[in-house]
Coordinates of C-alpha atoms and ligand atoms in Angstrom, one line a residue:
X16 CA -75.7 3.3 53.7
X17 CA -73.2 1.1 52.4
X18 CA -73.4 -1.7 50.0
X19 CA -71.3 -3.9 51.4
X20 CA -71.8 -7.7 51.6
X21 CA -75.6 -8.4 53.3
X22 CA -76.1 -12.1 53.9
X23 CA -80.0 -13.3 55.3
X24 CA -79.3 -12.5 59.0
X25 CA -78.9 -8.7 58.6
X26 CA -82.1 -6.8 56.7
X27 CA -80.2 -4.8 54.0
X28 CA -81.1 -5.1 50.8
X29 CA -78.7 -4.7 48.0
X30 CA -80.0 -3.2 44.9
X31 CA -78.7 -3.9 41.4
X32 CA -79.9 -2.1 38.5
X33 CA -79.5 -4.1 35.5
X34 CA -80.8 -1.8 33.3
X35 CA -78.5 -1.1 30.7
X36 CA -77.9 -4.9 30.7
X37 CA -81.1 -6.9 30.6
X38 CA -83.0 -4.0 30.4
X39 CA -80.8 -2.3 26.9
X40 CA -81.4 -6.1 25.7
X41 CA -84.7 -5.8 25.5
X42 CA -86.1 -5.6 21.6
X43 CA -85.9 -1.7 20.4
X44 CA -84.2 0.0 23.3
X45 CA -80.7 0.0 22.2
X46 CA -78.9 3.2 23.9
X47 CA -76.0 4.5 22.6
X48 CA -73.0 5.3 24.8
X49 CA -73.5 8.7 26.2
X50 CA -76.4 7.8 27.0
X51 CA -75.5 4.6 28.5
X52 CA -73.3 7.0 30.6
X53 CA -75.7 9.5 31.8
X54 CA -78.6 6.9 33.3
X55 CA -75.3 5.4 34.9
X56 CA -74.3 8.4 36.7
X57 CA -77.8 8.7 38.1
X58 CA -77.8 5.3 39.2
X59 CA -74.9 5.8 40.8
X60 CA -76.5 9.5 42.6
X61 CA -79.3 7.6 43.9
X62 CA -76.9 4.9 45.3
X63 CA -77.8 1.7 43.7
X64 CA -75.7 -0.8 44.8
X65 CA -74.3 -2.4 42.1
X66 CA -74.6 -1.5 38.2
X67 CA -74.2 -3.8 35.6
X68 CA -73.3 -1.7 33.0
X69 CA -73.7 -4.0 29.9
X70 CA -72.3 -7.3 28.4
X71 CA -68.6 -6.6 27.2
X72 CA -68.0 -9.6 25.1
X73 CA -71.3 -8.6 23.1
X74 CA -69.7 -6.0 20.6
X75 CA -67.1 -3.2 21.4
X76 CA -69.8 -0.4 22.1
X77 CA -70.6 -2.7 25.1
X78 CA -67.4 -2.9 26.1
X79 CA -66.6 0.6 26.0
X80 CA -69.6 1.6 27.2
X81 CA -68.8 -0.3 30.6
X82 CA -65.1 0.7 30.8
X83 CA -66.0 4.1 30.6
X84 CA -68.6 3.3 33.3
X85 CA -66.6 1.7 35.8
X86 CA -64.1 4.4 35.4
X87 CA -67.1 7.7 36.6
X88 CA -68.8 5.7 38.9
X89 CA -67.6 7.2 42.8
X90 CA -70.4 4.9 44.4
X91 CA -72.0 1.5 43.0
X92 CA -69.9 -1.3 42.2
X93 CA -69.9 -1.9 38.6
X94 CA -70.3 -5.5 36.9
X95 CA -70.1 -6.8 33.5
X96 CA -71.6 -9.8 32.5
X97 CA -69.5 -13.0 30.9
X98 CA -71.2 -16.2 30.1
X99 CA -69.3 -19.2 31.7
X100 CA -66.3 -19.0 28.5
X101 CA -63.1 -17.8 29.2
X102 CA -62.7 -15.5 26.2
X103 CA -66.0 -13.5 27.8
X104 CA -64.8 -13.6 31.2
X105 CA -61.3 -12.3 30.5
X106 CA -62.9 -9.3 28.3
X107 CA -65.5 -8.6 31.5
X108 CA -62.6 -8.5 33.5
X109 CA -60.8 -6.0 31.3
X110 CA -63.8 -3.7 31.2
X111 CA -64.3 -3.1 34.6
X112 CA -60.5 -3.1 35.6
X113 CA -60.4 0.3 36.8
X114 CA -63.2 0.2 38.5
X115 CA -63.3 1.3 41.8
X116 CA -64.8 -1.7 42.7
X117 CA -65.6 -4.3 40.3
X118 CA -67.3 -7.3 39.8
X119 CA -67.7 -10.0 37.4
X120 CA -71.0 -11.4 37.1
X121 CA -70.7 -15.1 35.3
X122 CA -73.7 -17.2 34.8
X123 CA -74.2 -20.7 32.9
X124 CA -78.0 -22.8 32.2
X125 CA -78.5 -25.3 35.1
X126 CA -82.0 -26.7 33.8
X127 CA -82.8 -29.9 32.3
X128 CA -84.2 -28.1 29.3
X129 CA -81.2 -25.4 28.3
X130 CA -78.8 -28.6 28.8
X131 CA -80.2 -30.3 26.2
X132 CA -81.6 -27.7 23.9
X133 CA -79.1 -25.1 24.3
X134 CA -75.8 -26.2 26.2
X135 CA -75.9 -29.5 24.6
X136 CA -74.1 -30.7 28.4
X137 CA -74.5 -33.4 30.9
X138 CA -75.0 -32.1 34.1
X139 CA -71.4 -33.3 35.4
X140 CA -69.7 -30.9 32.5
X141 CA -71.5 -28.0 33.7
X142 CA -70.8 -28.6 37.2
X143 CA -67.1 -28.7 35.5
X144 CA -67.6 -25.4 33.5
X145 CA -68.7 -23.9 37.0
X146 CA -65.7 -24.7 38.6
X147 CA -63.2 -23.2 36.1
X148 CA -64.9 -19.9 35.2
X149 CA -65.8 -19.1 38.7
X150 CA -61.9 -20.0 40.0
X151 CA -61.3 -18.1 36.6
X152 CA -63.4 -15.0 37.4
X153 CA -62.0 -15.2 41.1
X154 CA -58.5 -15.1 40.1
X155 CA -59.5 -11.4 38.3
X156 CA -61.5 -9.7 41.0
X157 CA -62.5 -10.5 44.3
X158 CA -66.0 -9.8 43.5
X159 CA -68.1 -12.9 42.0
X160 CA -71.4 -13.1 41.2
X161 CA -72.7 -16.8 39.9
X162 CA -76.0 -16.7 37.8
X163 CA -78.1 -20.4 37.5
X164 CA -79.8 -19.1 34.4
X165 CA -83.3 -21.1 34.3
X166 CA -82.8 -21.7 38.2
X167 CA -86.7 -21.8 38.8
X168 CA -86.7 -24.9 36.3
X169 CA -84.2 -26.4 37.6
X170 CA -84.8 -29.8 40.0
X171 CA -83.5 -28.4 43.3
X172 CA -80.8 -31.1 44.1
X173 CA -79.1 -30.5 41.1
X174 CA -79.4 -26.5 41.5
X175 CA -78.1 -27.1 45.4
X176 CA -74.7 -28.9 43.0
X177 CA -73.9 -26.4 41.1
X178 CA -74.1 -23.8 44.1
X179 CA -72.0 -25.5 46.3
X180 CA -69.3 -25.9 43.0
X181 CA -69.6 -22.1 42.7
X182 CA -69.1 -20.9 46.2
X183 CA -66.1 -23.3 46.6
X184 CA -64.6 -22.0 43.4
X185 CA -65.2 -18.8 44.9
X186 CA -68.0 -17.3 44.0
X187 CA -69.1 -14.2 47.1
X188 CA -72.9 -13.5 45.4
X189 CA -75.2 -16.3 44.5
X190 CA -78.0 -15.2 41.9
X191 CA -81.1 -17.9 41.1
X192 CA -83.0 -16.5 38.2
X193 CA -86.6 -16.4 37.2
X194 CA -85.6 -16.3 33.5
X195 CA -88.6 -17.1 32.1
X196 CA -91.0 -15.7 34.5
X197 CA -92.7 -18.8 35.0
X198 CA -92.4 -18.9 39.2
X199 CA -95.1 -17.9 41.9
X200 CA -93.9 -16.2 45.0
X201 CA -94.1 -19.0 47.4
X202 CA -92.2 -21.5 45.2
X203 CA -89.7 -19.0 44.7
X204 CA -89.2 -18.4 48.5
X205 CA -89.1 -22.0 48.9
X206 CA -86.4 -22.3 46.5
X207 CA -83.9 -20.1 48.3
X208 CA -85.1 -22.0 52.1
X209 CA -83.8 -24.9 50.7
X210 CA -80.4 -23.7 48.9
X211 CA -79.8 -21.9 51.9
X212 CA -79.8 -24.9 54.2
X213 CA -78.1 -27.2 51.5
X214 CA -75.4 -24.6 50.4
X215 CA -75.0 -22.5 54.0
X216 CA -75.3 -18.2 54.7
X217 CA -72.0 -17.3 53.5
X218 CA -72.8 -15.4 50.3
X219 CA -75.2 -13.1 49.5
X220 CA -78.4 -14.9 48.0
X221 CA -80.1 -12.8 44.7
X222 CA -82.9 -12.8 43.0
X223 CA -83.5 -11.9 39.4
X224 CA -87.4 -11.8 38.0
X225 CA -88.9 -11.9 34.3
X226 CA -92.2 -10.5 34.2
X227 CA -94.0 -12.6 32.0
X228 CA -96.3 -13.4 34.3
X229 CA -96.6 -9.9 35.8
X230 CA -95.1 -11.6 38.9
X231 CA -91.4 -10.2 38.8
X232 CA -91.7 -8.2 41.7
X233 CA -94.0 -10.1 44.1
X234 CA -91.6 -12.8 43.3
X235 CA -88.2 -10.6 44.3
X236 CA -90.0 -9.7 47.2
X237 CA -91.1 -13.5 48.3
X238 CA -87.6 -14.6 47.8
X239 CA -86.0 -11.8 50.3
X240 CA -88.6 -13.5 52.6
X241 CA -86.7 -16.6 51.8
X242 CA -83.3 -14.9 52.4
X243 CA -82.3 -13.3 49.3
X244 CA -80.3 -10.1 50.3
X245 CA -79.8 -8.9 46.5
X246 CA -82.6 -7.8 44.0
X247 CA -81.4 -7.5 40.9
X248 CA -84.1 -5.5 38.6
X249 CA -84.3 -2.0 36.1
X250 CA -85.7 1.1 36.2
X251 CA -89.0 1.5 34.5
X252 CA -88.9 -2.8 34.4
X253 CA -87.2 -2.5 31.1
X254 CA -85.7 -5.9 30.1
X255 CA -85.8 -8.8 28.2
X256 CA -89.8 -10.0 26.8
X257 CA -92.2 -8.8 29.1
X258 CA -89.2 -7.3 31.3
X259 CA -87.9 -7.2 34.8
X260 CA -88.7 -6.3 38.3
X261 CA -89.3 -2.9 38.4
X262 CA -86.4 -0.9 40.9
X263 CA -88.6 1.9 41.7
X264 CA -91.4 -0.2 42.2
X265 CA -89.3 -2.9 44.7
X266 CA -87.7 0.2 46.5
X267 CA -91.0 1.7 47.4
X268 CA -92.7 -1.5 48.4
X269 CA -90.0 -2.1 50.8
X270 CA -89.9 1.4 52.1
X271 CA -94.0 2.0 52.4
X272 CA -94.6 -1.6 53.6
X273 CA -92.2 -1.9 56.1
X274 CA -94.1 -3.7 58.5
X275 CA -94.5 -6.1 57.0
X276 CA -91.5 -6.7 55.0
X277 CA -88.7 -5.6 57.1
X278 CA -85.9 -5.1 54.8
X279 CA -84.1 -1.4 54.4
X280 CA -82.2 -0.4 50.8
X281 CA -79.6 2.4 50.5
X282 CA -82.0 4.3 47.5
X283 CA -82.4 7.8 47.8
X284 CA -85.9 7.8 46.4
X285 CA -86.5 11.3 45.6
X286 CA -84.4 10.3 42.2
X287 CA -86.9 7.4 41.1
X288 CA -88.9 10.2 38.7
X289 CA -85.8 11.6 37.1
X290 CA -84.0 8.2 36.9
X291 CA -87.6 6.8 35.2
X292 CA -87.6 9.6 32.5
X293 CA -84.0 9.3 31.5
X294 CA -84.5 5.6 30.9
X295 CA -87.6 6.5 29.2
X296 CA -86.2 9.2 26.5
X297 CA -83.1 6.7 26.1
X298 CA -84.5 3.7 25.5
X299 CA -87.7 5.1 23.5
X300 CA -90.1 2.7 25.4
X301 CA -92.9 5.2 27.1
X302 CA -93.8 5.1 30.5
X303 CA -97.6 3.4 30.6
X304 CA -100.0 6.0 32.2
X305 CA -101.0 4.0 34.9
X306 CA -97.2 2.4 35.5
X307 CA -96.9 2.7 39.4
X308 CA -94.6 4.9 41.2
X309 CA -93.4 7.0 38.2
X310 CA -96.2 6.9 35.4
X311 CA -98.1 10.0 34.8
X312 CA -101.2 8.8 36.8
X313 CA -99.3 7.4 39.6
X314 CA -100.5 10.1 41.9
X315 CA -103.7 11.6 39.9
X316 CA -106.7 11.5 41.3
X317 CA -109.8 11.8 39.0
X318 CA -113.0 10.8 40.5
X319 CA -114.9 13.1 42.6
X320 CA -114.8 11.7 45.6
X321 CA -111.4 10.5 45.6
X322 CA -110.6 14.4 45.0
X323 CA -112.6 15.1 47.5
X324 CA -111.2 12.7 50.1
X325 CA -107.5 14.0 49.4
X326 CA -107.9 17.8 50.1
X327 CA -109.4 16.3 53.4
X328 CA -107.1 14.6 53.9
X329 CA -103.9 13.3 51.8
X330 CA -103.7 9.7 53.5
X331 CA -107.2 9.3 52.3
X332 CA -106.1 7.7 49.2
X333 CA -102.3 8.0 48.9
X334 CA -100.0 5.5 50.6
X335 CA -97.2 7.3 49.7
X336 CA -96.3 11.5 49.0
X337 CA -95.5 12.6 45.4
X338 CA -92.5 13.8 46.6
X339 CA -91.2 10.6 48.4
X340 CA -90.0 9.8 45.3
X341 CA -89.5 13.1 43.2
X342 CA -92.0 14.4 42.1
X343 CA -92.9 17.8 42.5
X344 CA -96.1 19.0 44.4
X345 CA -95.9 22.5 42.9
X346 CA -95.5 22.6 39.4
X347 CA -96.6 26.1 38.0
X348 CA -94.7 29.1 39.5
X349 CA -93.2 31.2 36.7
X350 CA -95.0 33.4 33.7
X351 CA -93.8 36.2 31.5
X352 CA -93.8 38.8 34.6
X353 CA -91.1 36.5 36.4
X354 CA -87.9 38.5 36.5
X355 CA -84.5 37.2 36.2
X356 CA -84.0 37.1 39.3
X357 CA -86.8 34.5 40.4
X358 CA -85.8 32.7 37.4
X359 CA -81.8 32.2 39.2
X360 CA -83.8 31.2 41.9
X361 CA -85.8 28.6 40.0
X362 CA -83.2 27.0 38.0
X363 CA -81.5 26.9 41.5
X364 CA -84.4 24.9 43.1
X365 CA -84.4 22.4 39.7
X366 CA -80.6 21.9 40.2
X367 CA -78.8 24.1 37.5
X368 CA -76.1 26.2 38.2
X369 CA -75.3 28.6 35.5
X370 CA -72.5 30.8 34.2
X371 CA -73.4 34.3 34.0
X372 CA -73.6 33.9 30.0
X373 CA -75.6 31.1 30.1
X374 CA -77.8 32.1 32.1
X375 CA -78.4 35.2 30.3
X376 CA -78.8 32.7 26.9
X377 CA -81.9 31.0 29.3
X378 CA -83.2 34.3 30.4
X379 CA -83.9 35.0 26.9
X380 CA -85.3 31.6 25.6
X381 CA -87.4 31.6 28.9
X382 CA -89.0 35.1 28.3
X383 CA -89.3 33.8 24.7
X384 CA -91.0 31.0 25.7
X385 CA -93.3 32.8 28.7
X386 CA -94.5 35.3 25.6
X387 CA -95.7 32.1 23.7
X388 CA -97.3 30.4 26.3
X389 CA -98.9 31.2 29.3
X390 CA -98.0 29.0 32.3
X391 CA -94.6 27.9 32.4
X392 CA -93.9 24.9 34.5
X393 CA -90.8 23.1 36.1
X394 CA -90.9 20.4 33.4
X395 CA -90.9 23.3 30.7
X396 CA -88.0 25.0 32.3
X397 CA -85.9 21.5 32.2
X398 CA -86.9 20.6 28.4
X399 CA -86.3 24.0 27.6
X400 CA -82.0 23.8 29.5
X401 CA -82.2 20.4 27.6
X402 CA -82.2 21.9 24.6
X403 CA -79.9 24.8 25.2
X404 CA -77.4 22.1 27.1
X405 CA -77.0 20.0 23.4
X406 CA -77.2 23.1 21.4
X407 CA -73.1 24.0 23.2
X408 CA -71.9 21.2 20.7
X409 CA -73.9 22.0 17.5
X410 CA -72.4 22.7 14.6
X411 CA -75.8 23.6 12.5
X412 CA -78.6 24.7 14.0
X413 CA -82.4 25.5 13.0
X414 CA -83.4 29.5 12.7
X415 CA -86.5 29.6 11.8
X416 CA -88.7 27.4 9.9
X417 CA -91.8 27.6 8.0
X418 CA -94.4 24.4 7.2
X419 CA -97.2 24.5 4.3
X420 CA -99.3 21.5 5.4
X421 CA -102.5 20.4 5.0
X422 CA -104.9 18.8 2.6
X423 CA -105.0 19.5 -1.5
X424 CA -101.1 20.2 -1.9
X425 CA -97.9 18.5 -1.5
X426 CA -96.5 19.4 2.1
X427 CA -93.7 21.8 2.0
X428 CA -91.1 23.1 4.9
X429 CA -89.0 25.9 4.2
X430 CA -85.6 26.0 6.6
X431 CA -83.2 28.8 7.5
X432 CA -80.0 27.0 9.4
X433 CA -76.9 28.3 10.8
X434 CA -74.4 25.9 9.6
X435 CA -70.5 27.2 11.6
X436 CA -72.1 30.8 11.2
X437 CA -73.3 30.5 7.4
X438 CA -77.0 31.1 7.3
X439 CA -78.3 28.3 4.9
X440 CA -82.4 28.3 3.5
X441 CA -83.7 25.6 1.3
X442 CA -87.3 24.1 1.1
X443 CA -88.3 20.8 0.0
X444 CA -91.6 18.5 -0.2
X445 CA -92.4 15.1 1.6
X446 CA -95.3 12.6 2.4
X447 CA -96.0 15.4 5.3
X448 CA -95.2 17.9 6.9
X449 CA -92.9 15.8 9.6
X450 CA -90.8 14.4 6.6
X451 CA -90.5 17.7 4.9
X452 CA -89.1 19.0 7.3
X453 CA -86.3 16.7 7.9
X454 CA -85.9 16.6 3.9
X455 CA -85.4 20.1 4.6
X456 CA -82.8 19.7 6.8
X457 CA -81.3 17.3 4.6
X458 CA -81.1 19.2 1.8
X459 CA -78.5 21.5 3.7
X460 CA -76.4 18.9 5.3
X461 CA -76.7 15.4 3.3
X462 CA -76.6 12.5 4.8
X463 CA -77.0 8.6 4.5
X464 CA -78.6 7.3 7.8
X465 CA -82.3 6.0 8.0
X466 CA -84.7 7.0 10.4
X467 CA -85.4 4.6 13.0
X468 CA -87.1 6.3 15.8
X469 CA -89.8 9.3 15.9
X470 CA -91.3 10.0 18.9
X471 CA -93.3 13.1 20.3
X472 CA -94.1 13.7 24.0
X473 CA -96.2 16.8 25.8
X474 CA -94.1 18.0 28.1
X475 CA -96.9 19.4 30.3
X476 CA -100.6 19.7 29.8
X477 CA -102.8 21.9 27.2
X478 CA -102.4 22.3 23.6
X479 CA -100.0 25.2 24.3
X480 CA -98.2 22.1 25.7
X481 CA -94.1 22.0 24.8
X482 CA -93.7 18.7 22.8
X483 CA -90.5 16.9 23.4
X484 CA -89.9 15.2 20.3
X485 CA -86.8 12.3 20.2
X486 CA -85.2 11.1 16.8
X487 CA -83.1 8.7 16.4
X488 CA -80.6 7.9 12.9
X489 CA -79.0 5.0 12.3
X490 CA -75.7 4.2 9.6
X491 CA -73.8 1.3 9.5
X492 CA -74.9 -0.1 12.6
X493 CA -74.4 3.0 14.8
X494 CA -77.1 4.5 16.1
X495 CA -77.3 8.3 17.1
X496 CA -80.4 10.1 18.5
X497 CA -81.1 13.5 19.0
X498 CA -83.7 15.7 21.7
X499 CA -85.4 19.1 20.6
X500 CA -88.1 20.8 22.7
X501 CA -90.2 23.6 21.7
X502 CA -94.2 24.5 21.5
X503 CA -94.2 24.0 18.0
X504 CA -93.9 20.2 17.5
X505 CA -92.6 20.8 13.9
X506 CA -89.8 22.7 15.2
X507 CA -88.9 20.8 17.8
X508 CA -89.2 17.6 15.3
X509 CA -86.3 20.0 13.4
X510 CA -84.5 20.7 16.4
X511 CA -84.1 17.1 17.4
X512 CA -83.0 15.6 13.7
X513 CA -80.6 18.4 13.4
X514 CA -79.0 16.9 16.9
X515 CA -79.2 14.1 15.7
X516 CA -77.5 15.2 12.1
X517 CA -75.0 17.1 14.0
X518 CA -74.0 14.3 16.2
X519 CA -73.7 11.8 13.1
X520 CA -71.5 14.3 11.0
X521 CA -69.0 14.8 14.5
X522 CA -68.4 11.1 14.9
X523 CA -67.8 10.6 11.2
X524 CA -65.1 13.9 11.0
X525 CA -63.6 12.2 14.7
X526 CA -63.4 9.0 12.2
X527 CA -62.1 10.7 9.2
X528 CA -59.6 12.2 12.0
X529 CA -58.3 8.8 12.6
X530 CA -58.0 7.4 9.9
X531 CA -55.3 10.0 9.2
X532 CA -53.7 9.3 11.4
X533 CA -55.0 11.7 14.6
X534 CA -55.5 9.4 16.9
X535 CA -55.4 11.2 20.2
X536 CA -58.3 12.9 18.9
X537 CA -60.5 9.9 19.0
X538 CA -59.3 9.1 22.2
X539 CA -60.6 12.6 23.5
X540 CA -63.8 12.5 22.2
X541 CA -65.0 9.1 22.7
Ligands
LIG199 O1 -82.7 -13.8 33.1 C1 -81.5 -14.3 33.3 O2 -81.4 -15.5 33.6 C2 -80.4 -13.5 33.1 C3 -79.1 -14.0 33.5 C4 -78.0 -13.6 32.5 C5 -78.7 -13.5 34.8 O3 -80.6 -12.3 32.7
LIG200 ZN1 -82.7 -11.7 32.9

């Protein structure tokens, strides 16, 4: 499907993921840039519609981080955001440049409250400010969007002025946000009804929903019914406060309640899971349990007789299958008899293609792993290339580590690490066992950044359960984080700060590189 243009007559939705926008804005979930990168390429896989890839005028990790996007992305259009000021709406136009096709996404406050509180305007200067930036923007791309931030609190005569000052200074998408999550579906319907017949059907009409009253989505949906052709929302419903409309969440409620809201989008679906646990591990904000569509819950069934009514029959109490949006009905397949040539198969079925070495290095942590615990599943097979995928650019890495914890005695790690081939041991002491073991790892390659993030997830179920643990450093305002996967959660705890070390200690040599004068490494490597 394409994601051209879709104004109220025709019933195709355009999606656009703000996620790394609103939803990286949200307190705590600050991502750095490859990993801005990577959710962006599977956004752009599952064929969202548009991406807006981050806020360039915000710092120059922003601004790189969208250049670089709206240079991979073969799909979705890519937008950067510019409050209505030249200086940001020059520098959003200079991020996604090379795009291939770009858009500049401009808003300004149009309620009676953000003009006097925030703006400090009369409502003729912002109808002014509209008219430049948005001729402004225009005169960079041919793609416009126009945000009235606070739209929902804004009297609807005035809101109709401003519109009508954007699309004349050429604005093609129209965007009325929710921004504080204070509207109910049917006044938000209304709201679009009535710009529509003031301001006309020849741009697309968008909604944008705040959660805060856990009505973001009901309200996206109620203002399609009123004609909005673009949902803007994020994966997981990461955002600002309480967040945004959930993607996966708006996707599926379109796609399973077709009948009665009869609007199509161009998502492949099958990606929602993967797309959901990408944003998860990145931004550090868990997936609730009970989230719908991709929490872990979202198709367990618990109670006897709701067991008992789906191996009658699925439809007894599912509305939708597991795998309509990816994920897998059969998890546990291999074991420690599993040969190597089941296990090509497997990785084949999961997606990875590997080199005859590499594959032979996943052979061997697979047995390894089969010996230590008895049912492998999918999920283990993925954490466990992960790892062996971040391990290609380590410098140090963990071989072995042993952990005296427990009550009545200071807790102790002792580490053996392979820093460039030189097998290095040292032990050391902390407040337990989790801190030393990255004192440990500290003692052999020193550094200055604080912890900011520690966060340990079961891969699958069972105490022999892989933990996934995720650590993030921070130093002079850059943050770096680090994945390590393994049964023991002590080791993967190791594995992941010794990422996270590694990745630290590359950036700073890059740096160092620089300085002196090597500049084309830099360019490389960033
Ligand atoms: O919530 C909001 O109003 C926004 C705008 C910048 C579109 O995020
Ligand atoms: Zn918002």
């Amino acid at each position: 499907m394409s994601n051209d243009n879709t104004t109220a007559g025709d019933n195709h939705v355009i999606i656009f993921d703000t996620t790394l926008r609103d939803g990286e804005q949200s307190a705590g979930a600050t991502m750095t840039h490859d990993e801005k990168v990577q959710i962006a390429e599977a956004l752009d896989e599952m064929k969202v519609d548009v991406i807006e890839a981050g806020f360039p005028i915000a710092s120059q990790g922003d601004f790189e981080a969208v250049s670089e996007i709206a240079r991979k992305m073969q799909f979705s259009i890519v937008a950067g955001l510019a409050r209505a000021v030249p200086g940001d709406i020059a520098r959003a136009g200079e991020a996604v440049r090379h795009a291939k096709r770009p858009r500049i996404h401009t808003f300004v406050s149009t309620s009676p409250i953000h003009l006097q509180h925030q703006m400090r305007a009369s409502e003729d200067e912002v109808v002014e400010i509209i008219e430049k930036t948005v001729a402004q923007a225009r005169g960079l791309v041919d793609d416009v969007e126009w945000s009235a931030m606070d739209a929902t609190r804004t009297p609807l005569e005035y809101l109709a002025r401003c519109v009508r000052q954007a699309i004349a200074s050429g604005a093609t998408t129209i965007n009325l946000p929710d921004t504080v999550g204070y509207a109910t579906p049917g006044e938000y319907r209304e709201m679009f009804e009535y710009i529509r017949r003031e301001c006309g059907d020849d741009v697309v009409y968008s909604t944008h929903c705040h959660n805060d009253l856990g009505l973001a989505v009901a309200n996206s949906l109620a203002g399609l019914e009123g004609g909005a052709r673009q949902v803007e929302c994020t994966i997981n419903g990461l955002g600002e406060r309480a967040g945004n409309a959930a993607l996966e969440e708006v996707v599926m409620a379109l796609r399973v309640r077709g009948d009665r809201l009869p609007y199509t989008t161009g998502i492949d679906a099958k990606q929602l899971v993967r797309a959901s646990k990408l944003v998860s591990v990145a931004s550090g904000f868990q997936v609730q349990y009970n989230k719908a569509i991709v929490g872990k819950n979202a198709f367990a069934h618990e109670s006897g007789i709701h067991q008992d009514g789906m191996l009658k029959h699925a439809e007894t109490y599912e509305i939708m299958r597991p795998e309509d949006v990816g994920v897998r009905s059969t998890t546990l397949v291999m074991g420690k008899h599993s040969g190597r040539h089941a296990f090509k198969t497997k990785l084949k079925e999961l997606g990875f293609e590997l080199g005859d070495n590499a594959l032979q290095d996943a052979f061997r942590r697979f047995k390894d792993l089969a010996d230590r615990k008895k049912n492998v599943y999918d999920e283990d097979i993925e954490a466990l290339l992960e790892d062996q995928i971040q391990e290609v650019a380590e410098r140090a890495k963990v071989m072995s580590l042993t952990v005296i914890a427990g009550t009545g005695g200071p807790q102790k790690a002792i580490i053996v690490m392979d820093v460039e081939g030189q097998h290095i041991t040292k032990e050391a002491t902390g407040s337990g066992p989790v801190d030393a073991v990255f004192n440990a790892v500290k003692a052999i390659v020193p550094h200055e950044a604080k912890l900011s993030l520690y966060q340990v997830h079961a891969v699958t179920e069972g105490t022999d359960a892989q933990a996934e643990v995720s650590v993030r450093l921070e130093h002079n305002g850059r943050i770096e984080s680090g994945r390590g996967a393994d049964v023991d959660t002590l080791v993967a705890s190791a594995k992941a700060y010794v990422a996270a070390v590694n990745k630290l200690q590359a950036r700073r040599r890059l740096h160092a590189q620089a300085e002196a004068g090597a500049d084309s490494t830099v360019a490389a490597a960033e």
